[in-house]
C-alpha cells in the first residue's frame, strides 16, 4: 500500500482511510448523495462518525438506498420496523427526524430547483479553502454553519445543529479541512 500522508483522524483502519481518500472533502453536488450524507449526519449526532460509517450499508438498506421520496412516505409501521433493525442506530427521534428531513429536502428542491443549489448557495457554489495546519485548527462550528443550521431548522429540518451542519459541510466538500500536509489538500 502506498504510504501517503493523511489527516490523522483517518488512520484508525482501512475503512476510515478509504473514506478519507475517496469521499471526505470531495465536493458533492448530487442531491441523492447530499441526502445520504444528511441522513448519516443526522444519526451521527452525539456519536462517532466511525460508528456510522461501519453501519453505512445497513443504513442504505434500511432507508431504501437513501431514496428521499420513499423516506418521506414512511409510516408509523415503518418507524416501528426500523426501531427493530439492529443494523442501524435505533433512535425513534432520529428516525422520525429523517422522515421530516426527507419532506423538507423535497420542499427545498421545489423552491430552489435542487437541494444542491440551495446548500451550495451558502458558499457561492464552490468549496471554502480553510488554512488547516493541524487538526486542532479545525473548529466544530463556524458562523456559516450557524447560519445554515438556522435556515435549515426554519425550513423544518431536524437534527441539524451547527456541529452536524459543519460535519456535513466537511463531508460533502463545502469546506476543505484537510490538513496542510495531507495528500488530499492539493
mmCIF file of C-alpha atoms in Angstrom:
data_model
loop_
_atom_site.group_PDB
_atom_site.id
_atom_site.type_symbol
_atom_site.label_atom_id
_atom_site.label_comp_id
_atom_site.label_asym_id
_atom_site.label_seq_id
_atom_site.Cartn_x
_atom_site.Cartn_y
_atom_site.Cartn_z
ATOM 1 C CA UNK A 1 0.000 0.000 0.000
ATOM 2 C CA UNK A 2 1.238 3.420 -0.933
ATOM 3 C CA UNK A 3 2.406 5.429 2.059
ATOM 4 C CA UNK A 4 0.507 8.712 1.882
ATOM 5 C CA UNK A 5 0.396 11.478 4.453
ATOM 6 C CA UNK A 6 -3.208 11.852 5.575
ATOM 7 C CA UNK A 7 -5.245 13.745 8.130
ATOM 8 C CA UNK A 8 -4.516 11.989 11.435
ATOM 9 C CA UNK A 9 -8.185 11.281 12.265
ATOM 10 C CA UNK A 10 -8.480 8.675 9.495
ATOM 11 C CA UNK A 11 -5.541 6.447 10.442
ATOM 12 C CA UNK A 12 -7.685 4.089 12.560
ATOM 13 C CA UNK A 13 -8.112 1.447 9.843
ATOM 14 C CA UNK A 14 -8.516 0.827 6.106
ATOM 15 C CA UNK A 15 -12.240 1.674 6.110
ATOM 16 C CA UNK A 16 -11.518 5.100 7.558
ATOM 17 C CA UNK A 17 -8.544 5.698 5.240
ATOM 18 C CA UNK A 18 -10.663 4.711 2.231
ATOM 19 C CA UNK A 19 -13.421 7.116 3.294
ATOM 20 C CA UNK A 20 -10.861 9.909 3.745
ATOM 21 C CA UNK A 21 -9.116 9.203 0.444
ATOM 22 C CA UNK A 22 -12.213 8.751 -1.715
ATOM 23 C CA UNK A 23 -15.031 10.784 -0.167
ATOM 24 C CA UNK A 24 -14.348 13.161 2.710
ATOM 25 C CA UNK A 25 -13.951 16.683 1.431
ATOM 26 C CA UNK A 26 -14.788 15.867 -2.190
ATOM 27 C CA UNK A 27 -17.371 18.401 -3.416
ATOM 28 C CA UNK A 28 -20.785 16.727 -3.719
ATOM 29 C CA UNK A 29 -23.376 18.421 -5.924
ATOM 30 C CA UNK A 30 -25.682 15.426 -6.448
ATOM 31 C CA UNK A 31 -28.943 15.637 -4.485
ATOM 32 C CA UNK A 32 -29.130 11.880 -3.872
ATOM 33 C CA UNK A 33 -25.651 11.838 -2.347
ATOM 34 C CA UNK A 34 -26.314 15.023 -0.367
ATOM 35 C CA UNK A 35 -29.394 13.379 1.144
ATOM 36 C CA UNK A 36 -27.379 10.271 2.028
ATOM 37 C CA UNK A 37 -24.872 12.400 3.921
ATOM 38 C CA UNK A 38 -27.701 14.305 5.597
ATOM 39 C CA UNK A 39 -29.192 11.021 6.853
ATOM 40 C CA UNK A 40 -25.849 9.755 8.076
ATOM 41 C CA UNK A 41 -25.016 13.056 9.784
ATOM 42 C CA UNK A 42 -28.449 13.042 11.452
ATOM 43 C CA UNK A 43 -27.704 9.680 13.010
ATOM 44 C CA UNK A 44 -24.138 10.675 13.852
ATOM 45 C CA UNK A 45 -25.320 13.443 16.194
ATOM 46 C CA UNK A 46 -23.868 12.537 19.597
ATOM 47 C CA UNK A 47 -21.976 9.523 18.234
ATOM 48 C CA UNK A 48 -18.724 8.961 16.389
ATOM 49 C CA UNK A 49 -18.571 9.167 12.616
ATOM 50 C CA UNK A 50 -16.682 5.868 12.673
ATOM 51 C CA UNK A 51 -19.719 4.153 14.223
ATOM 52 C CA UNK A 52 -21.938 5.492 11.447
ATOM 53 C CA UNK A 53 -19.531 4.527 8.665
ATOM 54 C CA UNK A 54 -19.411 0.950 9.964
ATOM 55 C CA UNK A 55 -23.207 0.814 9.692
ATOM 56 C CA UNK A 56 -23.485 2.722 6.401
ATOM 57 C CA UNK A 57 -24.513 -0.283 4.295
ATOM 58 C CA UNK A 58 -27.141 -1.195 6.896
ATOM 59 C CA UNK A 59 -28.491 2.360 6.783
ATOM 60 C CA UNK A 60 -28.560 2.175 2.984
ATOM 61 C CA UNK A 61 -30.710 -0.987 3.095
ATOM 62 C CA UNK A 62 -32.925 0.224 5.933
ATOM 63 C CA UNK A 63 -33.634 3.598 4.280
ATOM 64 C CA UNK A 64 -34.371 2.367 0.752
ATOM 65 C CA UNK A 65 -30.963 3.314 -0.681
ATOM 66 C CA UNK A 66 -31.450 6.814 0.791
ATOM 67 C CA UNK A 67 -34.337 7.483 -1.606
ATOM 68 C CA UNK A 68 -35.796 10.643 -0.057
ATOM 69 C CA UNK A 69 -39.062 10.251 -1.989
ATOM 70 C CA UNK A 70 -39.641 6.882 -0.327
ATOM 71 C CA UNK A 71 -38.375 8.016 3.075
ATOM 72 C CA UNK A 72 -40.808 10.953 3.026
ATOM 73 C CA UNK A 73 -43.662 8.428 2.780
ATOM 74 C CA UNK A 74 -42.636 6.316 5.780
ATOM 75 C CA UNK A 75 -45.481 5.418 8.120
ATOM 76 C CA UNK A 76 -45.563 4.678 11.836
ATOM 77 C CA UNK A 77 -45.350 0.993 10.883
ATOM 78 C CA UNK A 78 -42.092 1.638 9.019
ATOM 79 C CA UNK A 79 -40.752 3.571 12.011
ATOM 80 C CA UNK A 80 -41.592 0.583 14.241
ATOM 81 C CA UNK A 81 -39.834 -1.734 11.772
ATOM 82 C CA UNK A 82 -36.722 0.474 11.770
ATOM 83 C CA UNK A 83 -36.740 0.527 15.573
ATOM 84 C CA UNK A 84 -36.245 -3.263 15.426
ATOM 85 C CA UNK A 85 -33.327 -3.084 12.972
ATOM 86 C CA UNK A 86 -30.161 -3.832 14.970
ATOM 87 C CA UNK A 87 -28.031 -2.842 11.965
ATOM 88 C CA UNK A 88 -28.761 0.871 12.399
ATOM 89 C CA UNK A 89 -28.933 3.316 15.289
ATOM 90 C CA UNK A 90 -32.374 2.654 16.773
ATOM 91 C CA UNK A 91 -33.359 6.127 17.878
ATOM 92 C CA UNK A 92 -37.000 6.988 17.263
ATOM 93 C CA UNK A 93 -36.418 10.727 17.250
ATOM 94 C CA UNK A 94 -33.649 10.420 14.662
ATOM 95 C CA UNK A 95 -35.737 8.072 12.515
ATOM 96 C CA UNK A 96 -38.692 10.479 12.612
ATOM 97 C CA UNK A 97 -36.267 13.353 12.047
ATOM 98 C CA UNK A 98 -35.005 11.628 8.910
ATOM 99 C CA UNK A 99 -38.572 11.402 7.601
ATOM 100 C CA UNK A 100 -39.123 15.096 8.358
ATOM 101 C CA UNK A 101 -35.816 15.879 6.645
ATOM 102 C CA UNK A 102 -36.856 13.986 3.507
ATOM 103 C CA UNK A 103 -40.023 16.094 3.314
ATOM 104 C CA UNK A 104 -38.114 19.335 3.969
ATOM 105 C CA UNK A 105 -35.466 18.252 1.423
ATOM 106 C CA UNK A 106 -38.121 17.937 -1.302
ATOM 107 C CA UNK A 107 -39.631 21.286 -0.320
ATOM 108 C CA UNK A 108 -36.198 22.894 -0.757
ATOM 109 C CA UNK A 109 -35.844 21.178 -4.143
ATOM 110 C CA UNK A 110 -39.182 22.599 -5.196
ATOM 111 C CA UNK A 111 -38.203 26.100 -4.099
ATOM 112 C CA UNK A 112 -34.617 26.172 -5.425
ATOM 113 C CA UNK A 113 -34.665 23.589 -8.236
ATOM 114 C CA UNK A 114 -32.350 21.299 -6.286
ATOM 115 C CA UNK A 115 -31.081 20.882 -2.758
ATOM 116 C CA UNK A 116 -27.579 21.292 -4.169
ATOM 117 C CA UNK A 117 -28.344 24.798 -5.475
ATOM 118 C CA UNK A 118 -29.740 25.729 -2.081
ATOM 119 C CA UNK A 119 -26.944 24.363 0.111
ATOM 120 C CA UNK A 120 -24.070 25.374 -2.174
ATOM 121 C CA UNK A 121 -25.601 28.844 -2.451
ATOM 122 C CA UNK A 122 -24.198 29.493 1.022
ATOM 123 C CA UNK A 123 -20.622 29.157 -0.327
ATOM 124 C CA UNK A 124 -21.127 30.674 -3.759
ATOM 125 C CA UNK A 125 -21.107 27.224 -5.326
ATOM 126 C CA UNK A 126 -17.525 26.346 -4.512
ATOM 127 C CA UNK A 127 -15.586 24.941 -1.558
ATOM 128 C CA UNK A 128 -14.228 27.194 1.157
ATOM 129 C CA UNK A 129 -10.479 26.593 1.433
ATOM 130 C CA UNK A 130 -9.547 26.655 5.104
ATOM 131 C CA UNK A 131 -5.922 27.008 6.168
ATOM 132 C CA UNK A 132 -5.581 23.912 8.363
ATOM 133 C CA UNK A 133 -2.063 23.265 9.584
ATOM 134 C CA UNK A 134 -3.158 20.611 12.099
ATOM 135 C CA UNK A 135 -6.476 19.085 13.128
ATOM 136 C CA UNK A 136 -6.590 21.227 16.273
ATOM 137 C CA UNK A 137 -7.076 24.217 13.931
ATOM 138 C CA UNK A 138 -10.437 22.786 12.792
ATOM 139 C CA UNK A 139 -13.447 24.206 14.570
ATOM 140 C CA UNK A 140 -16.609 22.231 15.352
ATOM 141 C CA UNK A 141 -18.789 25.117 14.153
ATOM 142 C CA UNK A 142 -18.386 28.362 12.243
ATOM 143 C CA UNK A 143 -20.571 31.420 11.770
ATOM 144 C CA UNK A 144 -21.550 29.947 8.378
ATOM 145 C CA UNK A 145 -22.571 26.581 9.855
ATOM 146 C CA UNK A 146 -24.588 28.548 12.435
ATOM 147 C CA UNK A 147 -26.346 30.419 9.605
ATOM 148 C CA UNK A 148 -27.054 27.267 7.583
ATOM 149 C CA UNK A 149 -28.283 25.418 10.677
ATOM 150 C CA UNK A 150 -30.687 28.234 11.498
ATOM 151 C CA UNK A 151 -32.012 28.310 7.932
ATOM 152 C CA UNK A 152 -32.431 24.505 7.757
ATOM 153 C CA UNK A 153 -34.337 24.499 11.060
ATOM 154 C CA UNK A 154 -36.583 27.298 9.775
ATOM 155 C CA UNK A 155 -37.362 25.036 6.805
ATOM 156 C CA UNK A 156 -38.367 22.120 9.045
ATOM 157 C CA UNK A 157 -35.155 20.088 9.159
ATOM 158 C CA UNK A 158 -34.360 18.154 12.358
ATOM 159 C CA UNK A 159 -31.019 17.251 13.981
ATOM 160 C CA UNK A 160 -29.227 19.972 12.057
ATOM 161 C CA UNK A 161 -27.417 21.841 14.784
ATOM 162 C CA UNK A 162 -24.361 23.822 13.807
ATOM 163 C CA UNK A 163 -21.939 20.972 14.634
ATOM 164 C CA UNK A 164 -23.880 18.496 12.479
ATOM 165 C CA UNK A 165 -24.077 21.054 9.672
ATOM 166 C CA UNK A 166 -20.339 21.715 9.822
ATOM 167 C CA UNK A 167 -19.600 17.979 9.696
ATOM 168 C CA UNK A 168 -21.905 17.784 6.665
ATOM 169 C CA UNK A 169 -20.033 20.675 5.054
ATOM 170 C CA UNK A 170 -16.731 18.855 5.614
ATOM 171 C CA UNK A 171 -18.018 15.512 4.340
ATOM 172 C CA UNK A 172 -19.537 16.997 1.188
ATOM 173 C CA UNK A 173 -16.589 19.235 0.375
ATOM 174 C CA UNK A 174 -18.278 22.565 1.065
ATOM 175 C CA UNK A 175 -15.199 23.262 3.175
ATOM 176 C CA UNK A 176 -11.713 21.871 2.694
ATOM 177 C CA UNK A 177 -10.411 20.945 6.133
ATOM 178 C CA UNK A 178 -7.665 18.564 5.041
ATOM 179 C CA UNK A 179 -4.500 19.431 6.935
ATOM 180 C CA UNK A 180 -1.714 21.181 5.066
ATOM 181 C CA UNK A 181 0.490 18.052 4.849
ATOM 182 C CA UNK A 182 -2.341 15.760 3.667
ATOM 183 C CA UNK A 183 -2.056 14.498 0.092
ATOM 184 C CA UNK A 184 -5.755 15.428 -0.431
ATOM 185 C CA UNK A 185 -5.084 19.070 0.414
ATOM 186 C CA UNK A 186 -3.795 19.703 -3.061
#
